[in-house]
Short mmCIF file of C-alpha atoms in Angstrom, two decimals:
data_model
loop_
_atom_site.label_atom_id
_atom_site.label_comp_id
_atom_site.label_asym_id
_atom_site.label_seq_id
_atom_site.Cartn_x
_atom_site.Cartn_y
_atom_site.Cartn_z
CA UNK G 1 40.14 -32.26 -159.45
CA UNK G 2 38.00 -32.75 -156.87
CA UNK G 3 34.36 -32.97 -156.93
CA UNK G 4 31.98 -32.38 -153.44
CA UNK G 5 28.12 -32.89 -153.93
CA UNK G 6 25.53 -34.11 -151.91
CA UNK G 7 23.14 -35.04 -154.58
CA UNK G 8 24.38 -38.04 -156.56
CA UNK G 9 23.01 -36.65 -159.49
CA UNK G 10 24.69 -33.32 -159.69
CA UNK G 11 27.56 -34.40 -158.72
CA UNK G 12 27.45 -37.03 -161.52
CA UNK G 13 26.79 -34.75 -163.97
CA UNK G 14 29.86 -32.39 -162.77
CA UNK G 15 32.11 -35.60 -163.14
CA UNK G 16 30.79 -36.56 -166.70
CA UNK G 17 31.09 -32.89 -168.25
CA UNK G 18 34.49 -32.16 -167.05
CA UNK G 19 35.57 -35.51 -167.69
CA UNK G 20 34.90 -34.32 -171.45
CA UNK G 21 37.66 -31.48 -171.20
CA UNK G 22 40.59 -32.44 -172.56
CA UNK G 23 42.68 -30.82 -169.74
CA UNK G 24 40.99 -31.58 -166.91
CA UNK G 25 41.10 -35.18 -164.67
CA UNK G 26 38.27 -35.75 -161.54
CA UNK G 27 40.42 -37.60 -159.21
CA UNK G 28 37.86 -38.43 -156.91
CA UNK G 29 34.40 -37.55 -155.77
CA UNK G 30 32.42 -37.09 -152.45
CA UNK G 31 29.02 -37.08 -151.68
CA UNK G 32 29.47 -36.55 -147.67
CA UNK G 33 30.99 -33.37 -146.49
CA UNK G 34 32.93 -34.91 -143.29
CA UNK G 35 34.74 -36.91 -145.81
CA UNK G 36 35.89 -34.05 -148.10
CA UNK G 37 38.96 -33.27 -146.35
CA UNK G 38 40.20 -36.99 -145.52
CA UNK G 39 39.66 -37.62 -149.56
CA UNK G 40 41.03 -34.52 -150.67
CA UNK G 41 44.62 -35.69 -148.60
CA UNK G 42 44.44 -38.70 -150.17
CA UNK G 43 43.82 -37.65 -154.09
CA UNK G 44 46.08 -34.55 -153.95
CA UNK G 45 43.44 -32.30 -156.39
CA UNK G 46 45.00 -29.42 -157.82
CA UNK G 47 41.31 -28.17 -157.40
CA UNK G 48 38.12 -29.27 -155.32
CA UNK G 49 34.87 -28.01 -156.11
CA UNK G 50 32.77 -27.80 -153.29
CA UNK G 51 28.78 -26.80 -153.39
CA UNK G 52 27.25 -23.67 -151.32
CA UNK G 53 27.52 -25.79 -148.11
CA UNK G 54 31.02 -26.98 -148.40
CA UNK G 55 32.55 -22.99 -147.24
CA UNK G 56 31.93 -24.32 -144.02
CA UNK G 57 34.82 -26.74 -144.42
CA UNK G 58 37.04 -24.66 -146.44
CA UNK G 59 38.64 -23.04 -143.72
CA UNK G 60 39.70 -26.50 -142.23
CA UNK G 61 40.24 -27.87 -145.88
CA UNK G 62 43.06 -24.73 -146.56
CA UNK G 63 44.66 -25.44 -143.65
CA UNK G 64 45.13 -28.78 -143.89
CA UNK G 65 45.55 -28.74 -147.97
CA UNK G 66 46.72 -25.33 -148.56
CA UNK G 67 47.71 -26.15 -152.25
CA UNK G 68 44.41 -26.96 -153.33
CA UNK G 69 42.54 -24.51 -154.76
CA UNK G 70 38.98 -24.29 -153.89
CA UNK G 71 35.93 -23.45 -156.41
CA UNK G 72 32.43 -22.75 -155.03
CA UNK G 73 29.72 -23.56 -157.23
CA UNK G 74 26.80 -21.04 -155.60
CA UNK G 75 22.78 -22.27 -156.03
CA UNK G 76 22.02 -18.35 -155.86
CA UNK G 77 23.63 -15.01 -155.50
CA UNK G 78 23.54 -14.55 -151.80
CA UNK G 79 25.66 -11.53 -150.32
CA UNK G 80 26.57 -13.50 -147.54
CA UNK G 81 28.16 -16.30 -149.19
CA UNK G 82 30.65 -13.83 -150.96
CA UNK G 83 31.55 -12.81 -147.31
CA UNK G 84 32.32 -16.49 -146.31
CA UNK G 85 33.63 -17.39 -148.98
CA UNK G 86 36.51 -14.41 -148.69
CA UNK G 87 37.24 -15.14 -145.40
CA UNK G 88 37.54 -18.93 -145.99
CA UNK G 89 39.91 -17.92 -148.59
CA UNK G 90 38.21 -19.53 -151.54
CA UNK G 91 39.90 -19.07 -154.89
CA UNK G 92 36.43 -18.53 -157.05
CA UNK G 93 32.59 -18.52 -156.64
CA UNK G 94 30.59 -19.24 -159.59
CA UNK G 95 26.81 -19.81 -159.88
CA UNK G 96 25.10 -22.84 -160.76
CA UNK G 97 23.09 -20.83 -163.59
CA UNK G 98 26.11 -20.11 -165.64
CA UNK G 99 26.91 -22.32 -168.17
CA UNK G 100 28.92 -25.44 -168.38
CA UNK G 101 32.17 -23.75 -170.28
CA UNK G 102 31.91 -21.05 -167.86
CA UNK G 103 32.43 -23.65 -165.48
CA UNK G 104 35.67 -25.46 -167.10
CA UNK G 105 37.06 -21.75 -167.31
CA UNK G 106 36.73 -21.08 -164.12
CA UNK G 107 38.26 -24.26 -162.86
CA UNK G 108 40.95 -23.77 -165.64
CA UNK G 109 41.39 -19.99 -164.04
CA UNK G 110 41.59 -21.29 -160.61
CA UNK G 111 43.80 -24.07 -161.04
CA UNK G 112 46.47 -21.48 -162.76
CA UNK G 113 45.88 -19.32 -159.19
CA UNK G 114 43.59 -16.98 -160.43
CA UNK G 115 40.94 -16.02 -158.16
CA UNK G 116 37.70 -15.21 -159.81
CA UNK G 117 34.32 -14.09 -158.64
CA UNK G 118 30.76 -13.86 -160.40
CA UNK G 119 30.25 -10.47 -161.15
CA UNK G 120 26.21 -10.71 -160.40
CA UNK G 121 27.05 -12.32 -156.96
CA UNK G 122 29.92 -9.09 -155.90
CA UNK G 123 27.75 -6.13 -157.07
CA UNK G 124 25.08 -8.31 -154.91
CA UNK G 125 27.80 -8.31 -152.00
CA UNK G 126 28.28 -4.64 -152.77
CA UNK G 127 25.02 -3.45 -152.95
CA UNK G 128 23.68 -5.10 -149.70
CA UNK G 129 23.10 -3.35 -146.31
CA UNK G 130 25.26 -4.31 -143.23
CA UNK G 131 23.18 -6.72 -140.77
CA UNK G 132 22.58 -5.19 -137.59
CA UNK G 133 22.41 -8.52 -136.40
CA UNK G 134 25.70 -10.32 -134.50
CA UNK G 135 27.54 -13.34 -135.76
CA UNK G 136 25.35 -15.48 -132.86
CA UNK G 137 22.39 -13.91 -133.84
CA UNK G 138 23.12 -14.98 -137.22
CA UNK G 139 23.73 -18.62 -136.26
CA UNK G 140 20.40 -18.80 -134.50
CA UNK G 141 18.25 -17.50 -136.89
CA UNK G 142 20.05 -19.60 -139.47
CA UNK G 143 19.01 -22.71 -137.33
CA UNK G 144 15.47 -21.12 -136.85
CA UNK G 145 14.71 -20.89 -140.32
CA UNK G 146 15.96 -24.44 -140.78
CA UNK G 147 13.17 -25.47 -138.50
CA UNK G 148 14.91 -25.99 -135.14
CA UNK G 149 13.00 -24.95 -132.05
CA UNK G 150 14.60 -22.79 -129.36
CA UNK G 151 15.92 -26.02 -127.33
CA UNK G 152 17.63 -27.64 -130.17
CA UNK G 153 19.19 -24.69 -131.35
CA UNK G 154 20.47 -24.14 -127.64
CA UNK G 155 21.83 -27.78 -127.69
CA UNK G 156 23.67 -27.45 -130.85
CA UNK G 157 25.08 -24.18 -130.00
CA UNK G 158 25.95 -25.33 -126.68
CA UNK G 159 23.76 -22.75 -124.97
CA UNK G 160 21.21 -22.06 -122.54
CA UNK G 161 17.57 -22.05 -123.75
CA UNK G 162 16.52 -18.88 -122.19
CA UNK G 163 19.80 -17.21 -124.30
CA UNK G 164 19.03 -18.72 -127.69
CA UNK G 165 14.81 -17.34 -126.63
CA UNK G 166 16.96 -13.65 -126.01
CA UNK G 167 18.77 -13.62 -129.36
CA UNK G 168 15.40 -14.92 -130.92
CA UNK G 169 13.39 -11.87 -129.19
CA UNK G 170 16.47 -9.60 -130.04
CA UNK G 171 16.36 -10.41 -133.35
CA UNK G 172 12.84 -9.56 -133.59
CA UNK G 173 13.81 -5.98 -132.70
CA UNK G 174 16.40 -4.88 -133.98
CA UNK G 175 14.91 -5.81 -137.49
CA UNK G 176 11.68 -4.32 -136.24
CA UNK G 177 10.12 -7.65 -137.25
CA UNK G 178 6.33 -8.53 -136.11
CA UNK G 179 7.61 -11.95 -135.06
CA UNK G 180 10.40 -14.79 -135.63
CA UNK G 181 8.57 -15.36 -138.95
CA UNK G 182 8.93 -12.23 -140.28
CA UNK G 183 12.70 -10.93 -138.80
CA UNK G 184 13.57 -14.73 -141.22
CA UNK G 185 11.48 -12.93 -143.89
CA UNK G 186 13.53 -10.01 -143.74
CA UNK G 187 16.76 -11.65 -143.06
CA UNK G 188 16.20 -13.53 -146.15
CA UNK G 189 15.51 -10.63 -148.48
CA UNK G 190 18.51 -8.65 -147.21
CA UNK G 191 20.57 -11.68 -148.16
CA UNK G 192 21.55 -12.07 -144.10
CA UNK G 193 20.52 -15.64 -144.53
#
C-alpha cells in the first residue's frame, strides 16, 4: 500500500501500525501531494491511503492508476467530503477517530474491492441541507475562510477582482449572513465547508 500524509508524524505512525499486520506491505510513502501520483506509478499499491486533502487528486490518481484502490482517512465527518469523495470515485472513507483495527479492515475491505463508508460520516451526508450556494461560490468562500483576500482569490481562480467581490457579496445573501464572517460561520456549520 500506499501511504499520503503531510505530517511526518502521522504518516509515520500509519506506516509502523500497518507494517505490524501480517497481510499488509507499505510500498512507499509521500509526504507531498504533487508527488502522490508520480509515486503511486512507480510502486504499483494495490491501495493508497490518502488524508482529507488528497480527494483533490483522486480524480487524476483513478485515471491515471485505475487499479488502485483509494482509502480516505477523514479528520472529521464533513457532508461535503462524502460528496467528493463519491464523485472522485473513492473506494472507502474512514475517520481518523476510529480505531487502528478498524483501519486495517478497512484497507483489507478495500483492497478485496469492497467499497465502504463510515456510517457517522453518510447519515451526516444524509441529514445535511442542500447549499444554495454554486460550485464557484463554494471555491471562493473555501479560499476566504483560508484567509485569502478578494485579489488573491481572483488570481488563483483566474478571475476578475470585482467577480470574486460579487460571489463574496452573493454569498452573503443568499445565506442571509450579516457579513463574510458570518455566511463562513454558517457555511461551516451546515458542513458546506
Amino acid at each position: 500500500m500506499l501511504i499520503a500524509e503531510e505530517m511526518p508524524m502521522i504518516r509515520g505512525a500509519l506506516v509502523a501500525l500497518l507494517s505490524k499486520e501480517p497481510d499488509m506491505h507499505v510500498v512507499a510513502e509521500v509526504g507531498r501531494r504533487e508527488l502522490v501520483t508520480s509515486v503511486a506509478l512507480a510502486s504499483s499499491p494495490h491501495v493508497a491511503i490518502l488524508n482529507t486533502g488528497g480527494i483533490e487528486i483522486a480524480p487524476e490518481l483513478r485515471q491515471k492508476a485505475p487499479d488502485i484502490n483509494l482509502l480516505v482517512v477523514a479528520e472529521k465527518a464533513q457532508p461535503r467530503l462524502l460528496r467528493q469523495a463519491l464523485s472522485a470515485q473513492v473506494s472507502g472513507v474512514i475517520l481518523e477517530e476510529e480505531p487502528p483495527t478498524q483501519l486495517a479492515e478497512a484497507v483489507r475491505k478495500v483492497a478485496a474491492g469492497e467499497r465502504i463508508i463510515n456510517s457517522k460520516l453518510a447519515l451526516k451526508a444524509l441529514d445535511a441541507d442542500e447549499t444554495p450556494l454554486t460550485c464557484r461560490e463554494l471555491d471562493v468562500l473555501r479560499l476566504f475562510a483560508s484567509g485569502l483576500g478578494p485579489g488573491e482569490i481572483a488570481r488563483f481562480l483566474s478571475l476578475q477582482v470585482g467577480t470574486v467581490r460579487n460571489h463574496l457579496t452573493a454569498i452573503v445573501s443568499k445565506l442571509g449572513a450579516r457579513n463574510r464572517v458570518d455566511a463562513l460561520r454558517i457555511a461551516g456549520q451546515a458542513g458546506w465547508l
